[in-house]
Amino acid sequence: DSGVTQTPKHLITATGQRVTLRCSPRSGDLSVYWYQQSLDQGLQFLIQYYNGEERAKGNILERFSAQQFPDLHSELNLSSLELGDSALYFCASSPTSSGGRDEQFFGPGTRLTVL
Amino acid sequence: TQLLEQSPQFLSIQEGENLTVYCNSSSVFSSLQWYRQEPGEGPVLLVTVVTGGEVKKLKRLTFQFGDARKDSSLHITAAQPGDTGLYLCAGGSTASKLTFGTGTRLQVTL
């Protein structure tokens, strides 16, 4: 158990809909990272928040947004969903803002299926 | 765009065999991490190497960072079924993000 929790574990929805994925980091970690993992694209970095502020951005679509709240939990919002958004979405956390050096602790993931 | 190519993509071997997984890039990284991911779970960090030429050993696993910090290898000696999983390398830069490799799926059978 990494100490990172993600809800829900599974999510099935229809095209055009909007969903929210939730992540609680390990106690004491200030950074939260979101990743998308699909069969053909591997593990893709989406976005990082550090202590409530956006820190780094990756290949995140404009239809996706995220935020980190004062209690450090984070939410990833996916809107106007398309079939191609079906994937595993992972949240990870680390103690500092140095995502390139810190060990990142991954949650169990949310499997999103868009029908 | 930084890319990390792993080879082989798939590997199926028998218990007791040795194997090496390669992680290559044209970019220089400040650190290189190796993760293992099992089905239904998130990746778990195995090791971090930060110095060019560095070698780290973790029981039967040996990790090496290339001298130029562009490539890395993972060698497993006497593989066991418990080694089965998806192995991911990840390059760290001065920016905050990690760039993950394409992955190597290892299956070890009895």
Coordinates of N, CA and C in Angstrom, one line a residue:
Chain A
D1 N 0.8 -1.2 0.0 CA 0.0 0.0 0.0 C 0.9 1.3 0.0
S2 N 0.7 2.1 -1.1 CA 1.6 3.3 -1.2 C 1.2 4.4 -0.3
G3 N -0.1 4.4 0.2 CA -0.6 5.5 1.0 C -1.3 6.5 0.2
V4 N -1.3 6.3 -1.2 CA -2.1 7.2 -2.1 C -3.4 6.5 -2.4
T5 N -4.5 7.3 -2.2 CA -5.8 6.7 -2.5 C -6.5 7.4 -3.7
Q6 N -7.2 6.6 -4.4 CA -7.9 7.1 -5.6 C -9.3 6.6 -5.6
T7 N -10.2 7.4 -5.9 CA -11.6 7.0 -6.1 C -12.2 7.7 -7.3
P8 N -13.1 7.0 -8.1 CA -13.5 5.6 -7.8 C -12.5 4.7 -8.5
K9 N -12.6 3.4 -8.2 CA -11.7 2.4 -8.8 C -12.1 2.2 -10.3
H10 N -13.4 2.1 -10.6 CA -13.8 1.9 -11.9 C -14.9 3.0 -12.2
L11 N -15.0 3.4 -13.5 CA -15.9 4.4 -13.9 C -16.3 4.1 -15.3
I12 N -17.6 3.9 -15.5 CA -18.1 3.7 -16.9 C -19.1 4.8 -17.2
T13 N -18.9 5.4 -18.4 CA -19.7 6.5 -18.7 C -19.9 6.6 -20.2
A14 N -20.6 7.6 -20.7 CA -20.9 7.7 -22.1 C -20.1 8.8 -22.8
T15 N -20.0 8.8 -24.1 CA -19.4 9.9 -24.8 C -20.1 11.2 -24.5
G16 N -19.3 12.3 -24.4 CA -19.9 13.6 -24.2 C -20.1 13.9 -22.7
Q17 N -20.0 13.0 -21.8 CA -20.2 13.2 -20.4 C -19.0 13.8 -19.7
R18 N -19.1 14.2 -18.5 CA -18.1 14.7 -17.7 C -17.9 13.9 -16.4
V19 N -16.6 13.6 -16.0 CA -16.4 12.9 -14.8 C -15.3 13.6 -13.9
T20 N -15.3 13.2 -12.7 CA -14.3 13.7 -11.8 C -13.6 12.6 -11.1
L21 N -12.3 12.6 -11.1 CA -11.5 11.6 -10.4 C -10.8 12.2 -9.2
R22 N -10.8 11.5 -8.1 CA -10.2 12.1 -6.9 C -9.0 11.3 -6.4
C23 N -8.1 12.1 -5.8 CA -6.8 11.5 -5.3 C -6.5 12.2 -4.0
S24 N -6.1 11.3 -3.0 CA -5.5 11.8 -1.8 C -4.1 11.4 -1.7
P25 N -3.2 12.3 -1.5 CA -1.7 12.0 -1.5 C -1.4 11.3 -0.2
R26 N -0.1 10.8 -0.1 CA 0.4 10.3 1.1 C 0.5 11.4 2.1
S27 N 0.4 11.1 3.4 CA 0.5 12.1 4.4 C 1.9 12.8 4.3
G28 N 1.8 14.1 4.3 CA 3.1 14.8 4.2 C 3.6 15.2 2.8
D29 N 3.0 14.5 1.8 CA 3.5 14.9 0.4 C 2.7 16.1 0.0
L30 N 3.5 17.0 -0.7 CA 2.9 18.2 -1.2 C 2.6 18.2 -2.7
S31 N 3.3 17.3 -3.4 CA 3.1 17.3 -4.8 C 2.1 16.1 -5.2
V32 N 1.3 16.4 -6.2 CA 0.4 15.4 -6.8 C 0.6 15.5 -8.3
Y33 N 0.7 14.3 -8.9 CA 0.9 14.1 -10.3 C -0.3 13.3 -10.8
W34 N -0.7 13.6 -12.0 CA -1.7 12.8 -12.7 C -1.1 12.2 -14.0
Y35 N -1.4 11.0 -14.2 CA -0.9 10.2 -15.4 C -2.1 9.5 -16.1
Q36 N -1.9 9.3 -17.4 CA -2.9 8.5 -18.1 C -2.1 7.4 -18.7
Q37 N -2.7 6.2 -18.5 CA -2.0 5.0 -19.1 C -3.0 4.2 -20.0
S38 N -2.6 4.2 -21.3 CA -3.4 3.4 -22.2 C -2.5 2.4 -22.9
L39 N -3.1 1.4 -23.6 CA -2.3 0.3 -24.2 C -1.3 0.8 -25.2
D40 N -1.8 1.8 -26.0 CA -0.9 2.2 -27.1 C 0.0 3.4 -26.8
Q41 N -0.3 4.1 -25.7 CA 0.5 5.3 -25.4 C 1.4 5.2 -24.2
G42 N 1.3 4.1 -23.5 CA 2.1 4.0 -22.3 C 1.6 4.9 -21.2
L43 N 2.5 5.3 -20.3 CA 2.2 6.1 -19.1 C 2.6 7.6 -19.5
Q44 N 1.5 8.4 -19.6 CA 1.7 9.8 -20.1 C 1.5 10.7 -18.9
F45 N 2.4 11.6 -18.7 CA 2.3 12.6 -17.6 C 1.3 13.7 -18.1
L46 N 0.3 14.0 -17.2 CA -0.7 15.0 -17.5 C -0.4 16.4 -16.9
I47 N -0.3 16.3 -15.5 CA -0.1 17.6 -14.8 C 0.4 17.4 -13.4
Q48 N 1.1 18.3 -12.9 CA 1.5 18.3 -11.5 C 1.1 19.5 -10.7
Y49 N 0.6 19.3 -9.5 CA 0.3 20.4 -8.5 C 1.2 20.3 -7.3
Y50 N 1.7 21.4 -6.9 CA 2.5 21.4 -5.7 C 1.9 22.4 -4.7
N51 N 1.5 22.0 -3.6 CA 1.0 22.8 -2.5 C -0.1 23.8 -3.0
G52 N -0.9 23.2 -3.9 CA -2.1 24.0 -4.3 C -1.9 24.7 -5.6
E53 N -0.7 24.8 -6.1 CA -0.4 25.5 -7.4 C 0.0 24.6 -8.5
E54 N -0.4 24.9 -9.7 CA 0.1 24.1 -10.8 C 1.6 24.3 -11.0
R55 N 2.3 23.2 -11.2 CA 3.7 23.2 -11.2 C 4.3 22.8 -12.6
A56 N 3.7 21.8 -13.2 CA 4.2 21.4 -14.5 C 3.1 20.8 -15.3
K57 N 3.1 21.0 -16.6 CA 2.1 20.5 -17.4 C 2.7 19.6 -18.5
G58 N 2.0 18.5 -18.8 CA 2.4 17.6 -19.8 C 1.4 17.6 -20.9
N59 N 1.1 16.4 -21.4 CA 0.2 16.2 -22.5 C -1.3 16.2 -22.1
I60 N -1.7 17.3 -21.4 CA -3.1 17.3 -21.0 C -3.9 18.1 -22.0
L61 N -5.1 17.4 -22.3 CA -6.0 18.0 -23.3 C -6.7 19.2 -22.6
E62 N -7.2 20.1 -23.5 CA -7.9 21.3 -23.0 C -9.2 20.9 -22.3
R63 N -9.8 19.7 -22.7 CA -11.0 19.2 -22.1 C -10.8 18.7 -20.7
F64 N -9.5 18.6 -20.3 CA -9.2 18.0 -19.0 C -8.7 19.2 -18.1
S65 N -9.0 19.1 -16.8 CA -8.5 20.1 -15.9 C -8.3 19.5 -14.6
A66 N -7.5 20.1 -13.8 CA -7.2 19.6 -12.4 C -7.1 20.7 -11.4
Q67 N -7.2 20.3 -10.2 CA -6.9 21.3 -9.1 C -6.5 20.5 -7.9
Q68 N -5.8 21.3 -7.0 CA -5.4 20.7 -5.7 C -5.9 21.6 -4.6
F69 N -6.6 21.0 -3.7 CA -7.3 21.8 -2.6 C -6.4 22.0 -1.4
P70 N -6.8 22.9 -0.5 CA -6.0 23.2 0.7 C -5.6 22.0 1.5
D71 N -6.5 21.0 1.5 CA -6.1 19.8 2.3 C -5.2 18.9 1.4
L72 N -4.8 19.3 0.3 CA -3.8 18.7 -0.6 C -4.4 17.6 -1.5
H73 N -5.7 17.2 -1.3 CA -6.2 16.3 -2.2 C -6.4 16.9 -3.6
S74 N -6.5 16.1 -4.6 CA -6.6 16.6 -5.9 C -7.7 16.0 -6.7
E75 N -8.3 16.7 -7.7 CA -9.3 16.2 -8.5 C -8.9 16.4 -10.0
L76 N -9.2 15.5 -10.8 CA -9.0 15.6 -12.2 C -10.3 15.5 -12.9
N77 N -10.7 16.6 -13.6 CA -11.9 16.7 -14.3 C -11.8 16.4 -15.8
L78 N -12.6 15.5 -16.3 CA -12.5 15.1 -17.7 C -13.9 15.4 -18.3
S79 N -13.9 16.3 -19.3 CA -15.2 16.6 -19.9 C -15.3 16.3 -21.4
S80 N -16.5 16.4 -21.9 CA -16.8 16.1 -23.3 C -16.0 14.8 -23.7
L81 N -16.3 13.8 -22.9 CA -15.5 12.5 -23.1 C -15.7 11.9 -24.4
E82 N -14.5 11.3 -24.9 CA -14.5 10.6 -26.2 C -14.1 9.2 -25.9
L83 N -14.3 8.3 -26.9 CA -14.0 6.9 -26.7 C -12.5 6.7 -26.4
G84 N -11.7 7.6 -27.0 CA -10.2 7.5 -26.9 C -9.7 7.9 -25.5
D85 N -10.6 8.4 -24.7 CA -10.2 8.8 -23.3 C -10.3 7.6 -22.4
S86 N -10.8 6.5 -22.8 CA -10.8 5.3 -22.0 C -9.3 4.9 -21.7
A87 N -9.0 4.7 -20.4 CA -7.7 4.5 -20.0 C -7.7 4.3 -18.5
L88 N -6.5 4.0 -18.0 CA -6.2 4.0 -16.5 C -5.7 5.3 -16.2
Y89 N -6.2 6.0 -15.2 CA -5.7 7.2 -14.7 C -5.1 7.1 -13.3
F90 N -3.8 7.4 -13.3 CA -3.1 7.2 -12.0 C -2.8 8.6 -11.4
C91 N -2.8 8.6 -10.1 CA -2.3 9.8 -9.3 C -1.1 9.3 -8.6
A92 N -0.1 10.2 -8.5 CA 1.1 9.9 -7.7 C 1.4 11.1 -6.8
S93 N 2.1 10.9 -5.7 CA 2.5 12.0 -4.9 C 4.0 11.9 -4.5
S94 N 4.5 13.0 -4.1 CA 5.9 13.0 -3.7 C 6.1 14.2 -2.7
P95 N 7.1 14.1 -1.9 CA 7.3 15.1 -0.8 C 7.5 16.5 -1.3
T96 N 8.3 16.7 -2.3 CA 8.7 18.0 -2.7 C 8.1 18.3 -4.1
S97 N 8.6 19.4 -4.7 CA 8.2 19.8 -6.1 C 9.1 19.2 -7.1
S98 N 10.1 18.5 -6.7 CA 11.1 17.9 -7.7 C 10.6 16.6 -8.2
G99 N 9.7 16.6 -9.1 CA 9.1 15.4 -9.6 C 10.1 14.6 -10.4
G100 N 11.2 15.3 -10.9 CA 12.2 14.6 -11.7 C 13.2 13.8 -10.9
R101 N 13.2 14.1 -9.6 CA 14.1 13.4 -8.7 C 13.5 12.6 -7.6
D102 N 12.4 13.1 -7.1 CA 11.7 12.4 -6.0 C 11.2 11.0 -6.4
E103 N 11.1 10.1 -5.5 CA 10.4 8.9 -5.7 C 8.9 9.3 -5.7
Q104 N 8.2 8.9 -6.7 CA 6.7 9.1 -6.8 C 6.0 7.9 -6.3
F105 N 5.0 8.1 -5.5 CA 4.2 7.0 -4.9 C 2.9 7.0 -5.7
F106 N 2.6 5.9 -6.3 CA 1.4 5.8 -7.2 C 0.2 5.2 -6.4
G107 N -1.0 5.7 -6.7 CA -2.2 5.1 -6.3 C -2.6 3.9 -7.1
P108 N -3.7 3.3 -6.8 CA -4.1 2.1 -7.5 C -4.8 2.4 -8.8
G109 N -5.0 3.6 -9.1 CA -5.6 4.0 -10.4 C -7.1 4.0 -10.5
T110 N -7.6 4.7 -11.4 CA -9.1 4.7 -11.8 C -9.2 4.2 -13.2
R111 N -9.9 3.1 -13.4 CA -10.1 2.7 -14.8 C -11.4 3.3 -15.4
L112 N -11.2 4.2 -16.4 CA -12.3 4.9 -17.0 C -12.6 4.2 -18.4
T113 N -13.9 3.8 -18.5 CA -14.4 3.3 -19.8 C -15.4 4.2 -20.3
V114 N -15.2 4.7 -21.5 CA -16.2 5.5 -22.2 C -16.8 4.7 -23.3
L115 N -18.2 4.6 -23.2 CA -18.9 3.8 -24.2 C -19.6 4.7 -25.2
Chain B
T1 N 10.9 16.9 -27.7 CA 10.2 16.0 -26.8 C 11.2 14.8 -26.4
Q2 N 11.2 14.6 -25.1 CA 12.1 13.5 -24.7 C 11.4 12.2 -24.8
L3 N 12.0 11.2 -25.4 CA 11.5 9.9 -25.6 C 12.4 8.8 -25.0
L4 N 11.8 7.8 -24.3 CA 12.5 6.7 -23.8 C 12.0 5.4 -24.4
E5 N 12.9 4.8 -25.1 CA 12.5 3.5 -25.8 C 13.0 2.4 -25.0
Q6 N 12.2 1.4 -24.7 CA 12.6 0.2 -24.0 C 12.6 -1.0 -24.9
S7 N 13.5 -1.9 -24.7 CA 13.6 -3.1 -25.4 C 14.1 -4.2 -24.5
P8 N 13.5 -5.4 -24.7 CA 12.4 -5.7 -25.6 C 11.1 -5.2 -25.1
Q9 N 10.1 -5.3 -25.9 CA 8.8 -4.9 -25.5 C 8.1 -6.0 -24.7
F10 N 8.3 -7.2 -25.1 CA 7.8 -8.4 -24.4 C 8.9 -9.4 -24.2
L11 N 8.9 -10.1 -23.1 CA 9.9 -11.1 -22.8 C 9.2 -12.2 -22.0
S12 N 9.3 -13.4 -22.5 CA 8.7 -14.6 -21.8 C 9.9 -15.6 -21.6
I13 N 10.2 -15.8 -20.4 CA 11.3 -16.7 -20.1 C 10.9 -17.7 -19.0
Q14 N 11.8 -18.7 -18.8 CA 11.6 -19.7 -17.8 C 12.3 -19.4 -16.5
E15 N 11.8 -19.8 -15.4 CA 12.4 -19.6 -14.2 C 13.9 -20.0 -14.2
G16 N 14.8 -19.2 -13.6 CA 16.2 -19.5 -13.6 C 17.0 -18.8 -14.7
E17 N 16.3 -18.3 -15.7 CA 17.1 -17.7 -16.8 C 17.4 -16.3 -16.4
N18 N 18.5 -15.7 -17.1 CA 18.9 -14.3 -16.9 C 18.3 -13.5 -18.0
L19 N 18.1 -12.2 -17.8 CA 17.6 -11.3 -18.8 C 18.1 -9.9 -18.6
T20 N 18.1 -9.1 -19.6 CA 18.4 -7.7 -19.6 C 17.4 -6.9 -20.3
V21 N 17.0 -5.8 -19.7 CA 16.0 -4.9 -20.3 C 16.8 -3.5 -20.5
Y22 N 16.6 -3.0 -21.7 CA 17.3 -1.7 -22.0 C 16.3 -0.6 -22.1
C23 N 16.9 0.6 -21.8 CA 16.1 1.8 -21.8 C 17.0 2.9 -22.5
N24 N 16.6 3.4 -23.6 CA 17.5 4.3 -24.4 C 16.8 5.6 -24.8
S25 N 17.6 6.6 -24.9 CA 17.1 7.9 -25.3 C 18.2 8.7 -25.9
S26 N 17.8 9.7 -26.7 CA 18.7 10.6 -27.3 C 18.9 11.8 -26.4
S27 N 18.1 11.9 -25.3 CA 18.2 13.0 -24.4 C 19.0 12.6 -23.1
V28 N 19.6 13.6 -22.5 CA 20.3 13.5 -21.2 C 19.3 13.7 -20.1
F29 N 19.4 12.8 -19.1 CA 18.5 12.9 -17.9 C 19.3 13.1 -16.7
S30 N 18.8 13.9 -15.7 CA 19.5 14.1 -14.5 C 19.4 12.9 -13.6
S31 N 18.4 12.0 -13.8 CA 18.2 10.8 -13.0 C 17.4 9.8 -13.8
L32 N 17.5 8.6 -13.4 CA 16.8 7.5 -14.1 C 16.2 6.6 -13.0
Q33 N 14.9 6.4 -13.1 CA 14.2 5.6 -12.2 C 13.7 4.3 -12.9
W34 N 13.6 3.2 -12.2 CA 13.0 2.0 -12.7 C 11.8 1.6 -11.7
Y35 N 10.7 1.4 -12.4 CA 9.5 1.0 -11.7 C 9.0 -0.4 -12.1
R36 N 8.3 -1.1 -11.3 CA 7.6 -2.3 -11.7 C 6.1 -2.2 -11.4
Q37 N 5.3 -2.6 -12.4 CA 3.9 -2.5 -12.2 C 3.2 -3.8 -12.4
E38 N 2.4 -4.2 -11.5 CA 1.7 -5.4 -11.6 C 0.2 -5.1 -12.0
P39 N -0.4 -6.1 -12.6 CA -1.8 -5.9 -13.1 C -2.7 -5.3 -12.0
G40 N -3.5 -4.3 -12.3 CA -4.4 -3.7 -11.4 C -3.8 -2.8 -10.3
E41 N -2.5 -2.5 -10.4 CA -1.9 -1.7 -9.4 C -1.1 -0.6 -10.1
G42 N -0.7 0.4 -9.3 CA 0.2 1.4 -9.8 C 1.6 1.0 -9.8
P43 N 2.5 1.7 -10.6 CA 3.9 1.4 -10.6 C 4.5 1.6 -9.2
V44 N 5.5 0.8 -8.9 CA 6.3 0.9 -7.6 C 7.7 1.1 -7.9
L45 N 8.3 2.1 -7.3 CA 9.7 2.4 -7.6 C 10.7 1.2 -7.1
L46 N 11.6 0.9 -8.0 CA 12.6 -0.1 -7.6 C 13.9 0.5 -7.2
V47 N 14.3 1.5 -8.1 CA 15.6 2.2 -7.8 C 15.7 3.5 -8.5
T48 N 16.6 4.4 -8.0 CA 16.9 5.6 -8.7 C 18.4 5.7 -8.9
V49 N 18.9 6.0 -10.1 CA 20.3 6.2 -10.3 C 20.5 7.6 -10.8
V50 N 21.5 8.3 -10.3 CA 21.7 9.7 -10.7 C 23.0 10.1 -11.3
T51 N 24.0 9.2 -11.1 CA 25.3 9.5 -11.6 C 25.7 8.6 -12.8
G52 N 26.2 9.3 -13.9 CA 26.6 8.5 -15.1 C 27.6 7.4 -14.7
G53 N 27.3 6.2 -15.2 CA 28.1 5.0 -14.9 C 27.7 4.3 -13.6
E54 N 26.8 4.9 -12.9 CA 26.4 4.3 -11.6 C 25.8 2.9 -11.8
V55 N 26.1 2.0 -10.9 CA 25.5 0.6 -10.8 C 24.9 0.4 -9.5
K56 N 23.7 0.0 -9.4 CA 23.1 -0.4 -8.2 C 22.5 -1.8 -8.2
K57 N 22.6 -2.5 -7.1 CA 22.1 -3.8 -7.0 C 21.0 -3.9 -6.0
L58 N 20.0 -4.7 -6.3 CA 18.9 -4.9 -5.4 C 18.6 -6.4 -5.5
K59 N 19.2 -7.1 -4.6 CA 19.1 -8.6 -4.6 C 19.5 -9.1 -6.0
R60 N 18.6 -9.7 -6.8 CA 19.0 -10.3 -8.1 C 18.9 -9.3 -9.2
L61 N 18.6 -8.1 -8.9 CA 18.4 -7.0 -9.9 C 19.6 -6.1 -9.9
T62 N 20.2 -5.8 -11.1 CA 21.3 -4.9 -11.2 C 20.9 -3.8 -12.2
F63 N 21.0 -2.6 -11.8 CA 20.7 -1.4 -12.6 C 21.9 -0.7 -12.9
Q64 N 22.0 -0.2 -14.2 CA 23.1 0.6 -14.6 C 22.7 1.9 -15.3
F65 N 23.3 3.0 -15.0 CA 23.0 4.2 -15.7 C 24.2 4.5 -16.7
G66 N 23.9 4.8 -17.9 CA 24.9 5.0 -18.9 C 25.8 6.1 -18.5
D67 N 27.1 6.1 -19.0 CA 28.0 7.1 -18.7 C 27.5 8.5 -19.1
A68 N 26.8 8.6 -20.3 CA 26.3 9.9 -20.8 C 24.9 10.2 -20.2
R69 N 24.4 9.4 -19.4 CA 23.1 9.6 -18.7 C 22.0 9.7 -19.8
K70 N 22.1 8.9 -20.8 CA 21.1 8.8 -21.8 C 20.4 7.4 -21.9
D71 N 21.0 6.5 -21.2 CA 20.5 5.1 -21.3 C 20.7 4.4 -20.0
S72 N 20.0 3.3 -19.8 CA 20.1 2.5 -18.6 C 19.7 1.1 -18.9
S73 N 20.1 0.2 -18.1 CA 19.8 -1.2 -18.2 C 19.4 -1.8 -16.9
L74 N 18.6 -2.9 -17.0 CA 18.1 -3.6 -15.8 C 18.4 -5.1 -16.1
H75 N 19.3 -5.7 -15.3 CA 19.6 -7.1 -15.5 C 19.0 -7.9 -14.3
I76 N 18.3 -9.0 -14.6 CA 17.8 -9.9 -13.6 C 18.5 -11.2 -13.7
T77 N 19.0 -11.6 -12.6 CA 19.7 -12.9 -12.6 C 18.7 -14.0 -12.0
A78 N 18.7 -15.2 -12.6 CA 17.9 -16.3 -12.1 C 16.5 -15.8 -11.8
A79 N 15.8 -15.4 -12.9 CA 14.4 -14.9 -12.8 C 13.5 -15.9 -12.1
Q80 N 12.5 -15.3 -11.3 CA 11.5 -16.1 -10.6 C 10.2 -15.6 -11.1
P81 N 9.1 -16.5 -10.9 CA 7.8 -16.1 -11.3 C 7.3 -14.8 -10.7
G82 N 7.8 -14.5 -9.5 CA 7.5 -13.3 -8.8 C 8.0 -12.0 -9.4
D83 N 8.9 -12.2 -10.4 CA 9.5 -11.0 -11.2 C 8.6 -10.6 -12.3
T84 N 7.5 -11.4 -12.5 CA 6.6 -11.1 -13.6 C 5.9 -9.7 -13.4
G85 N 5.9 -9.0 -14.5 CA 5.3 -7.6 -14.4 C 5.7 -6.7 -15.5
L86 N 5.2 -5.5 -15.5 CA 5.6 -4.5 -16.4 C 6.7 -3.6 -15.8
Y87 N 7.9 -3.6 -16.5 CA 9.0 -2.8 -16.0 C 9.1 -1.5 -16.8
L88 N 9.1 -0.4 -16.1 CA 9.1 0.9 -16.7 C 10.3 1.7 -16.3
C89 N 11.1 2.3 -17.2 CA 12.1 3.2 -16.8 C 11.5 4.6 -16.9
A90 N 12.1 5.5 -16.2 CA 11.5 6.9 -16.2 C 12.7 7.9 -16.0
G91 N 12.8 8.8 -16.9 CA 13.9 9.8 -16.9 C 13.4 11.1 -16.2
G92 N 14.2 11.5 -15.3 CA 13.9 12.8 -14.6 C 14.8 13.9 -15.2
S93 N 14.2 15.1 -15.2 CA 15.0 16.3 -15.8 C 14.9 17.4 -14.7
T94 N 15.5 18.5 -15.1 CA 15.5 19.6 -14.1 C 14.1 20.2 -14.0
A95 N 13.2 19.9 -15.0 CA 11.8 20.2 -14.8 C 11.2 19.2 -13.8
S96 N 10.0 19.4 -13.5 CA 9.4 18.6 -12.5 C 8.9 17.2 -12.9
K97 N 8.8 17.0 -14.2 CA 8.1 15.8 -14.6 C 9.1 14.6 -14.9
L98 N 8.5 13.4 -14.8 CA 9.2 12.2 -15.2 C 8.7 11.8 -16.6
T99 N 9.6 11.4 -17.4 CA 9.2 10.9 -18.7 C 9.4 9.4 -18.7
F100 N 8.3 8.7 -18.9 CA 8.3 7.2 -18.7 C 8.6 6.6 -20.1
G101 N 9.3 5.4 -20.0 CA 9.6 4.6 -21.1 C 8.4 3.9 -21.6
T102 N 8.6 3.2 -22.7 CA 7.5 2.4 -23.4 C 7.1 1.2 -22.7
G103 N 8.0 0.7 -21.8 CA 7.6 -0.5 -21.0 C 8.1 -1.8 -21.5
T104 N 8.5 -2.7 -20.7 CA 8.8 -4.1 -21.0 C 8.0 -5.0 -20.2
R105 N 7.2 -5.8 -20.9 CA 6.3 -6.8 -20.1 C 7.1 -8.1 -20.0
L106 N 7.3 -8.5 -18.8 CA 8.1 -9.7 -18.5 C 7.2 -10.8 -17.9
Q107 N 7.3 -12.0 -18.5 CA 6.6 -13.1 -17.9 C 7.6 -14.2 -17.6
V108 N 7.6 -14.7 -16.4 CA 8.5 -15.8 -16.0 C 7.7 -17.0 -15.6
T109 N 7.9 -18.1 -16.3 CA 7.1 -19.3 -16.1 C 7.9 -20.4 -15.4
L110 N 7.2 -21.3 -14.8 CA 7.9 -22.4 -14.1 C 8.5 -23.4 -15.0

